[in-house]
PDB file of C-alpha atoms and ligand atoms in Angstrom:
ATOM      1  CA  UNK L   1      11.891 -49.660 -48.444  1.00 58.00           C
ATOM      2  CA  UNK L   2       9.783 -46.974 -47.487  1.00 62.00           C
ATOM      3  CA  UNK L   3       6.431 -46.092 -49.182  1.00 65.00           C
ATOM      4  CA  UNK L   4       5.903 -42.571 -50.074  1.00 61.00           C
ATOM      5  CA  UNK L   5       1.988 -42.259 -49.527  1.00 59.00           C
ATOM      6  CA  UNK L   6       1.939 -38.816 -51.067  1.00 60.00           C
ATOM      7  CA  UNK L   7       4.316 -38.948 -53.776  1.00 56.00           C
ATOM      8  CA  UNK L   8       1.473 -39.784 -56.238  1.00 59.00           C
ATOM      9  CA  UNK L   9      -0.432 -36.353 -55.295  1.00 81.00           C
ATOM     10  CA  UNK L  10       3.023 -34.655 -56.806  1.00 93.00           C
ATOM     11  CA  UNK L  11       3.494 -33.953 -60.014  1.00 96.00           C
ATOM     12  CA  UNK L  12       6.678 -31.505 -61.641  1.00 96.00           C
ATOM     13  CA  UNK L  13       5.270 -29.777 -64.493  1.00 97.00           C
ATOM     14  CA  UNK L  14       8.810 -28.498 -65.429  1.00 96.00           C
ATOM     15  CA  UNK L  15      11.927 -27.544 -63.738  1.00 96.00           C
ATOM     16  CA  UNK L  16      10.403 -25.792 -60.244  1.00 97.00           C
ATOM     17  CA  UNK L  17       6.446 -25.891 -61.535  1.00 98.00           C
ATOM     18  CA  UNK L  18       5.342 -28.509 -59.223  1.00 98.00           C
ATOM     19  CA  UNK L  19       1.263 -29.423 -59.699  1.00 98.00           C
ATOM     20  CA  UNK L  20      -0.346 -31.078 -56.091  1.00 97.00           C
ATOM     21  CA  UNK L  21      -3.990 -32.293 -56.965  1.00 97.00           C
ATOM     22  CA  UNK L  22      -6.739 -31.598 -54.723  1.00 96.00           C
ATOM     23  CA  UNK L  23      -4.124 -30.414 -52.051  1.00 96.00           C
ATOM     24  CA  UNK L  24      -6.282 -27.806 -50.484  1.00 97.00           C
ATOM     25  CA  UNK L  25      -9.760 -28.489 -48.889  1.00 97.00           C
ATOM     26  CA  UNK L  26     -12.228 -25.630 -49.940  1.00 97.00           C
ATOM     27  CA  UNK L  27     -14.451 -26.015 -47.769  1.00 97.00           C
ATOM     28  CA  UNK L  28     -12.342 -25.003 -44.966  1.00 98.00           C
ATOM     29  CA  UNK L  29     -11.030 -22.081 -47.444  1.00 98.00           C
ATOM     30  CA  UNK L  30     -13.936 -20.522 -48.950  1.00 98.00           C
ATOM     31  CA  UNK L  31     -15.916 -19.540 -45.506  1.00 98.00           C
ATOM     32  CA  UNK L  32     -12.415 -17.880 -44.618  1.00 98.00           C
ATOM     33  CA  UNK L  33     -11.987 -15.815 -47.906  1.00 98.00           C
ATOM     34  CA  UNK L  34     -15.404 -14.942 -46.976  1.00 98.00           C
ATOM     35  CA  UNK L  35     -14.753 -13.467 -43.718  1.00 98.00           C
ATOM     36  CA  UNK L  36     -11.484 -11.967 -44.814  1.00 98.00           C
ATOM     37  CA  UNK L  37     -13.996 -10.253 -47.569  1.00 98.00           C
ATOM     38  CA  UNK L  38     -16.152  -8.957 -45.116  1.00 98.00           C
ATOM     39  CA  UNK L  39     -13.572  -6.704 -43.955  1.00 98.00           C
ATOM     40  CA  UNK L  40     -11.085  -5.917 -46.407  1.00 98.00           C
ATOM     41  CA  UNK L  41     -13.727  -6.439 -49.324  1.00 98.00           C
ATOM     42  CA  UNK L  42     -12.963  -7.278 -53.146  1.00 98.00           C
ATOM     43  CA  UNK L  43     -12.343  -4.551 -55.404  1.00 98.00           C
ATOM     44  CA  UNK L  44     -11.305  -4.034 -58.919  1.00 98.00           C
ATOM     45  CA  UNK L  45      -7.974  -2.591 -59.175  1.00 97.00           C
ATOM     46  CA  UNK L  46      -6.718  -0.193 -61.767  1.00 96.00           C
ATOM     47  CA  UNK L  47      -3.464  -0.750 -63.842  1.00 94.00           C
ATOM     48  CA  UNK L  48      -1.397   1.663 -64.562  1.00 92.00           C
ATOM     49  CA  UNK L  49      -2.499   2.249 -68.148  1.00 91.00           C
ATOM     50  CA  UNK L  50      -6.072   3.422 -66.467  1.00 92.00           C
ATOM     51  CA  UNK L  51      -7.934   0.270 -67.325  1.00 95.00           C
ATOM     52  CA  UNK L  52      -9.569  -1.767 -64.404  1.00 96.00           C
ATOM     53  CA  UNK L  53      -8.665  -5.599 -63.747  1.00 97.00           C
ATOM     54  CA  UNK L  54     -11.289  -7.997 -65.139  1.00 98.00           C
ATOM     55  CA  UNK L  55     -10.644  -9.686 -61.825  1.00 98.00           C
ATOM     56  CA  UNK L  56     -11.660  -8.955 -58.517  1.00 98.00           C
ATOM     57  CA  UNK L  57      -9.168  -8.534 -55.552  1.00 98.00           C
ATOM     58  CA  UNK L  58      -8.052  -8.301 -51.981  1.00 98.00           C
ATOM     59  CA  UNK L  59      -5.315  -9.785 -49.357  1.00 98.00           C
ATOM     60  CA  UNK L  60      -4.625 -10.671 -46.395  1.00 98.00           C
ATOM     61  CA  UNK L  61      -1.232 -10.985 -44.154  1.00 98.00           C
ATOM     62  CA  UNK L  62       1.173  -8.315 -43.258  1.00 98.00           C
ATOM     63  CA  UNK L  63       1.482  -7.027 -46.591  1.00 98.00           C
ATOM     64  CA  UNK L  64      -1.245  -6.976 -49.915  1.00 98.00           C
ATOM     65  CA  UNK L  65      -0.551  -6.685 -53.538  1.00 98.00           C
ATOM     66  CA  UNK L  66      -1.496  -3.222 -54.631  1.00 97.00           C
ATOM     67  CA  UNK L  67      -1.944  -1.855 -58.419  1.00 97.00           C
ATOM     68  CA  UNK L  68      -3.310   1.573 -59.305  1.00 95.00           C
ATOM     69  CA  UNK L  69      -2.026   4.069 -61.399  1.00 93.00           C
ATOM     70  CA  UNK L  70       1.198   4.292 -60.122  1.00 93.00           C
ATOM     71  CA  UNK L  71       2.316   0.758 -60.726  1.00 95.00           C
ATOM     72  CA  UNK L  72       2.150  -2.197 -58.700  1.00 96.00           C
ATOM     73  CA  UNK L  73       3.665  -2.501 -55.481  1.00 97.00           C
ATOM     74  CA  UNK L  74       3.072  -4.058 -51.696  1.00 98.00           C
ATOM     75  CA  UNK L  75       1.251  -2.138 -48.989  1.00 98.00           C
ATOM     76  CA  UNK L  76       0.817  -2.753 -45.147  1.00 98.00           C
ATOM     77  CA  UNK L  77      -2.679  -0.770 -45.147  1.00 98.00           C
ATOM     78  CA  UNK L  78      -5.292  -1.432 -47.349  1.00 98.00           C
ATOM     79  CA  UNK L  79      -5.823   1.839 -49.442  1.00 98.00           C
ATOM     80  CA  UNK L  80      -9.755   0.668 -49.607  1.00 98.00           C
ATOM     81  CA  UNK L  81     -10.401   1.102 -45.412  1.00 98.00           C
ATOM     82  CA  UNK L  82      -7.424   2.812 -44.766  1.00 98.00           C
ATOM     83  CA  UNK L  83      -6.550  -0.639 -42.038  1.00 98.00           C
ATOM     84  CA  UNK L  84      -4.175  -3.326 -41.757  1.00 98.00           C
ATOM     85  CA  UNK L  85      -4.964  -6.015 -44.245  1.00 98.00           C
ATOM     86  CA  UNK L  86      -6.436  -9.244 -41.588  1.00 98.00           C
ATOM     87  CA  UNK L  87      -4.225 -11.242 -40.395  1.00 98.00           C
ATOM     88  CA  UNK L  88      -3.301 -14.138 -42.550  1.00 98.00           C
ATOM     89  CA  UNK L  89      -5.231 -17.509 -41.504  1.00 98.00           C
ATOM     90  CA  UNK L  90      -3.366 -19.928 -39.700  1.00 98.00           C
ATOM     91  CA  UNK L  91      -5.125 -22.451 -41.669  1.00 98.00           C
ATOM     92  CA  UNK L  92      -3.672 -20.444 -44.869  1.00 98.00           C
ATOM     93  CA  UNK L  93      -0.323 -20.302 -43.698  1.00 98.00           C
ATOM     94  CA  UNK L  94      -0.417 -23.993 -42.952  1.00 98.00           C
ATOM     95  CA  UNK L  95      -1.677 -25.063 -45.996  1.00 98.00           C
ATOM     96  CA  UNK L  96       1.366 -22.510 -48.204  1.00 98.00           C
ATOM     97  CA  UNK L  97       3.894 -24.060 -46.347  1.00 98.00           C
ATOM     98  CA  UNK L  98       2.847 -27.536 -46.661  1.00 97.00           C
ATOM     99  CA  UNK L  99       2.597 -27.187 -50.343  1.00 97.00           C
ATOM    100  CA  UNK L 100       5.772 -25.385 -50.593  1.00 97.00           C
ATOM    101  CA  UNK L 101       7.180 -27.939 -48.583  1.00 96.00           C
ATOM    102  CA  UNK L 102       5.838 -31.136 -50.504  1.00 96.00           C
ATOM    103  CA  UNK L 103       7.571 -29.181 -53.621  1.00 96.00           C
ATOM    104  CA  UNK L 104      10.767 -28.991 -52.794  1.00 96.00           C
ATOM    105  CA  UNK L 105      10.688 -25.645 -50.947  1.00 97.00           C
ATOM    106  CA  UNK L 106      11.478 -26.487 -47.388  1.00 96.00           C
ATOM    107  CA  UNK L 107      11.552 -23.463 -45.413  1.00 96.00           C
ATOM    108  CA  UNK L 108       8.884 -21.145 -46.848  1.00 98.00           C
ATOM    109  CA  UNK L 109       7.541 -18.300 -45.282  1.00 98.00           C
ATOM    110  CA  UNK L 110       4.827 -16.415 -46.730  1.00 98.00           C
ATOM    111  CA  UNK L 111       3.992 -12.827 -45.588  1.00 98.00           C
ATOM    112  CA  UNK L 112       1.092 -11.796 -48.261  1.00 98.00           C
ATOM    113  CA  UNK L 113      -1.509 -13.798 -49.641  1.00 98.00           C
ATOM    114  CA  UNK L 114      -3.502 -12.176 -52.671  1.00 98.00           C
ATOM    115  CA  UNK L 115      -6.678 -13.606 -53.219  1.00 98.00           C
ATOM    116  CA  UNK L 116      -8.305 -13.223 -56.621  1.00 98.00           C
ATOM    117  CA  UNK L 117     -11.935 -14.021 -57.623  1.00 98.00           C
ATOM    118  CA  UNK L 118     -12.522 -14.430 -60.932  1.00 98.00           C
ATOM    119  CA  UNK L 119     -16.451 -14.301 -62.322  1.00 98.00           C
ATOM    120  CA  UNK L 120     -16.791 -15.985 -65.793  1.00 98.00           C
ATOM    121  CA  UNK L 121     -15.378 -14.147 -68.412  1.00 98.00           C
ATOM    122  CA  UNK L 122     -12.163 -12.854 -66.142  1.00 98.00           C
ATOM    123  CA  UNK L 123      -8.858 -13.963 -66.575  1.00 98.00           C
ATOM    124  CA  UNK L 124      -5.350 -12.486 -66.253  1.00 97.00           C
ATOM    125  CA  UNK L 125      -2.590 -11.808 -68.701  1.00 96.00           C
ATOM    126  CA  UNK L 126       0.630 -13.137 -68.899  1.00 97.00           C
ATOM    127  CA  UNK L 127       3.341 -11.362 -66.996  1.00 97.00           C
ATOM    128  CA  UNK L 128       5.913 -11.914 -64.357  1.00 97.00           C
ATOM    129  CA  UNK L 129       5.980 -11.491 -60.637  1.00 97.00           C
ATOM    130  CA  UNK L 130       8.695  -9.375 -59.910  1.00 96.00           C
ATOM    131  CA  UNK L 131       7.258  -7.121 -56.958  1.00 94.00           C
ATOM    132  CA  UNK L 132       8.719  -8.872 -54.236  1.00 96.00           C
ATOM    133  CA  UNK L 133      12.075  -8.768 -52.696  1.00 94.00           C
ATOM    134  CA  UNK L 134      13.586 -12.424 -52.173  1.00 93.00           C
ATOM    135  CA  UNK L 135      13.416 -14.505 -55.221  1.00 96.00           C
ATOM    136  CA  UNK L 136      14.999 -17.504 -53.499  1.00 96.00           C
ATOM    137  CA  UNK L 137      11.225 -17.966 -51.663  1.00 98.00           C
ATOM    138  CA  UNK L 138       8.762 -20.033 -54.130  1.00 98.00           C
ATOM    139  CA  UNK L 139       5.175 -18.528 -54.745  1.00 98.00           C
ATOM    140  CA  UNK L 140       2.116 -20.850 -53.780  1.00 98.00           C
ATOM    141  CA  UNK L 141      -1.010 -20.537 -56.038  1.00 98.00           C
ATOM    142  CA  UNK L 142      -4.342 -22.001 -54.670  1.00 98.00           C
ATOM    143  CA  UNK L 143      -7.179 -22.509 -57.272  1.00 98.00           C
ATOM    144  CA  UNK L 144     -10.686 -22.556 -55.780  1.00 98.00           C
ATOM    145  CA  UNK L 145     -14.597 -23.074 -57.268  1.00 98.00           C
ATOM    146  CA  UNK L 146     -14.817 -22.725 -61.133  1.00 98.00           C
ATOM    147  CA  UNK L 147     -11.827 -24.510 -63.047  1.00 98.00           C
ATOM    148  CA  UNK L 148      -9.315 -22.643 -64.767  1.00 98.00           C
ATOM    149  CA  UNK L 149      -6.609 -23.231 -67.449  1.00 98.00           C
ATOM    150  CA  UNK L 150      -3.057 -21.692 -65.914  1.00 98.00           C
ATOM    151  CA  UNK L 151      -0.414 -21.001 -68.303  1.00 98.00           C
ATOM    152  CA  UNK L 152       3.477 -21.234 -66.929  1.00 97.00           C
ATOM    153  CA  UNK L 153       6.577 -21.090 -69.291  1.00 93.00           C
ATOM    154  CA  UNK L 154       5.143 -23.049 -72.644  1.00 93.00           C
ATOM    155  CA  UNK L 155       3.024 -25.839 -70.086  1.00 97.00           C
ATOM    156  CA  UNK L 156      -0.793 -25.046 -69.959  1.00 98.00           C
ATOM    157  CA  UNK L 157      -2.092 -26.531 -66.376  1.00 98.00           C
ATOM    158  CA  UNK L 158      -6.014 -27.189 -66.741  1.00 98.00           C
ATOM    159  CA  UNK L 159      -6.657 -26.150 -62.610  1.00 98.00           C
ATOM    160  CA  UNK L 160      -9.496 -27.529 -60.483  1.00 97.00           C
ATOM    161  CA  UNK L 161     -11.617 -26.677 -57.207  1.00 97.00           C
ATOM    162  CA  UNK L 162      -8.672 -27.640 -54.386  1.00 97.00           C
ATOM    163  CA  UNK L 163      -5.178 -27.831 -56.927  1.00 97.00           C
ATOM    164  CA  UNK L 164      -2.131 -25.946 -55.970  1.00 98.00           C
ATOM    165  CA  UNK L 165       0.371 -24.890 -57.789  1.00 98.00           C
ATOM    166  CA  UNK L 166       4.088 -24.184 -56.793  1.00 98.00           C
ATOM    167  CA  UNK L 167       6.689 -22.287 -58.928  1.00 98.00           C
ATOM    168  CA  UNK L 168      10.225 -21.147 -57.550  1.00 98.00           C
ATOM    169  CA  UNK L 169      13.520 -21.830 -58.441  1.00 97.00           C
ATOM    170  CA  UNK L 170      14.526 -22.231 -61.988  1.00 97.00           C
ATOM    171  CA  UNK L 171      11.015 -21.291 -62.333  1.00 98.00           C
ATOM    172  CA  UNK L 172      10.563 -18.436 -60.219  1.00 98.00           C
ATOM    173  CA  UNK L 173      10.198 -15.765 -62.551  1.00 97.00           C
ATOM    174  CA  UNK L 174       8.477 -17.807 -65.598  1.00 98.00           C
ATOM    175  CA  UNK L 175       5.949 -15.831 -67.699  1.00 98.00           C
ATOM    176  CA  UNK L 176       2.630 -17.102 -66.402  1.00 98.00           C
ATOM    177  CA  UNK L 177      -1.249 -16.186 -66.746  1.00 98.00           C
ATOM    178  CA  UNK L 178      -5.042 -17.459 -66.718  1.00 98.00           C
ATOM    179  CA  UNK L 179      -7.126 -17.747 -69.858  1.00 98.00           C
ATOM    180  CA  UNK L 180     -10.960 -16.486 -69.355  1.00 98.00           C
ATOM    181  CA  UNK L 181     -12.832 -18.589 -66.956  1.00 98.00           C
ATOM    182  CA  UNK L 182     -15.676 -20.172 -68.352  1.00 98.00           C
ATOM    183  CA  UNK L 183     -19.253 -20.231 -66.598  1.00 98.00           C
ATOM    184  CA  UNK L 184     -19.879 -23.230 -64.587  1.00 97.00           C
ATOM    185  CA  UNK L 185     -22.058 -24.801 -61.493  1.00 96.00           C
ATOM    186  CA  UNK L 186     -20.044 -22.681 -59.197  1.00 97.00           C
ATOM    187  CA  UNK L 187     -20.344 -18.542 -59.331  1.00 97.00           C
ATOM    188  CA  UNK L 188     -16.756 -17.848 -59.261  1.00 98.00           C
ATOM    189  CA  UNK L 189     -13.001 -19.551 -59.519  1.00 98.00           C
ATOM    190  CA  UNK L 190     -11.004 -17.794 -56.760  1.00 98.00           C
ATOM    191  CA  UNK L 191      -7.437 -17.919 -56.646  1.00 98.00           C
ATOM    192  CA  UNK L 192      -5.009 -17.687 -53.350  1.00 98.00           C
ATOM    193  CA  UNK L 193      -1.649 -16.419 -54.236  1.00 98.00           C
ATOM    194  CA  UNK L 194       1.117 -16.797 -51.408  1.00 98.00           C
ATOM    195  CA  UNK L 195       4.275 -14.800 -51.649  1.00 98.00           C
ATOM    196  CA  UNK L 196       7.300 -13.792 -49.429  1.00 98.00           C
ATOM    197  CA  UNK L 197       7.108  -9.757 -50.401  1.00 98.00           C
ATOM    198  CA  UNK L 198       9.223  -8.579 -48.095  1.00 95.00           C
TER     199      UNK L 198
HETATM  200  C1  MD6 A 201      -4.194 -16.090 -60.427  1.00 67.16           C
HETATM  201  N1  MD6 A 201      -2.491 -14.363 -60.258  1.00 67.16           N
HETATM  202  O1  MD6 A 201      -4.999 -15.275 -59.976  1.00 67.16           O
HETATM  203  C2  MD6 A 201      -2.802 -15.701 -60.700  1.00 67.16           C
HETATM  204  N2  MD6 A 201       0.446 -12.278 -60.094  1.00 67.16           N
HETATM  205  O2  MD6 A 201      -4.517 -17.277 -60.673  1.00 67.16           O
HETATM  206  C3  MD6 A 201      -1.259 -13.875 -60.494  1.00 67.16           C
HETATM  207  O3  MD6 A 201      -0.449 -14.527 -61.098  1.00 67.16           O
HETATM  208  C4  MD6 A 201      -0.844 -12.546 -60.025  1.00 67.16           C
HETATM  209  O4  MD6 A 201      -3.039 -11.823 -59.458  1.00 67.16           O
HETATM  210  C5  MD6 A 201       0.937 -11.102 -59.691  1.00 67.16           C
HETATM  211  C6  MD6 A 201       0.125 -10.131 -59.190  1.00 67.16           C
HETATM  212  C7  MD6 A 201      -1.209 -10.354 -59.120  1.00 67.16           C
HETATM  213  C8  MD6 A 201      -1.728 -11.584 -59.534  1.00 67.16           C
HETATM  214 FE1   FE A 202       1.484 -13.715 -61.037  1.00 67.16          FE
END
């Protein structure tokens, strides 16, 4: 018979919600949001009802998750520096497929990776990703630093520093959202989303 070493580090949360514990190592992640920061840098982005996100955002990859008061939408050039988003770590990429991979999402191939930083207090409200063009492609969520509780369909996930969550499928479109981060040891809980846009 053979033994599944990592079958214990997966967990299905409901049909296509798929929880892996302590999958991603931040402190290979963090110094790289950093550097991603220091050149497209986090900003609070407006909704289109006028009022600003209570989190902080940018992106990297060939295409980053825009709102302002047009709606939301993808963009090649970040409308902050008027440049190409940076290119999307290969030790991000690596780590989206993986997890897509150890879901049940063989084949995955991310294009934008939204990265979120949340100071105590933020959090964001439910709603449904719906920007992007392929549904069939899963979306990778990456929870860094301060914990967080992540709400999917009716499940509440309580999050920690490293856990990655994968929802696709059945899934795919679920409701989902992040109640207000409470203050911790860390200053922040950052969050990398992973999508197939276009
Ligand atoms: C999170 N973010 O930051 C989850 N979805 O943990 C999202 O679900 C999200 O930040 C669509 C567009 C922007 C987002
Ligand atoms: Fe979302």
């Amino acid at each position: 018979m053979m033994v599944d070493l990592f079958a214990s580090r997966v967990e299905t949360i409901r049909d296509g919600v798929v929880l892996l514990r302590a999958f991603a190592d931040p402190r290979i992640l963090l110094p790289l949001i950093d550097a991603i920061a220091s050149v497209a840098p986090f900003r609070s982005m407006t909704v289109p009802g006028g009022k600003s996100m209570s989190v902080a955002t940018t992106s990297c990859g060939e295409r980053g998750w825009i709102s302002d008061a047009r709606g939301y939408r993808y963009e090649s050039v970040d409308p902050l520096t008027q440049r190409p988003w940076p290119a999307m770590p290969v030790e991000f990429r690596t780590l989206a497929v993986g997890a897509a991979s150890r879901a049940g999402f063989a084949g995955f191939d991310p294009d934008s990776c939204l990265i979120n930083r949340y100071a105590p207090g933020a959090r964001m409200g439910a709603h449904v990703d719906k920007d992007e063009r392929d549904f069939d492609q899963p979306i990778v969520s990456v929870s860094l630093g301060l914990p967080a509780r992540f709400k999917i369909a009716d499940a509440v996930i309580p999050l920690s520093d490293g856990d990655v969550v994968v929802f696709g499928g059945p899934a795919r479109t679920a409701k989902h959202g992040v109640s207000p981060v409470v203050a911790g040891p860390l200053p922040y809980r950052f969050n990398l989303t992973f999508r197939r846009a276009g």
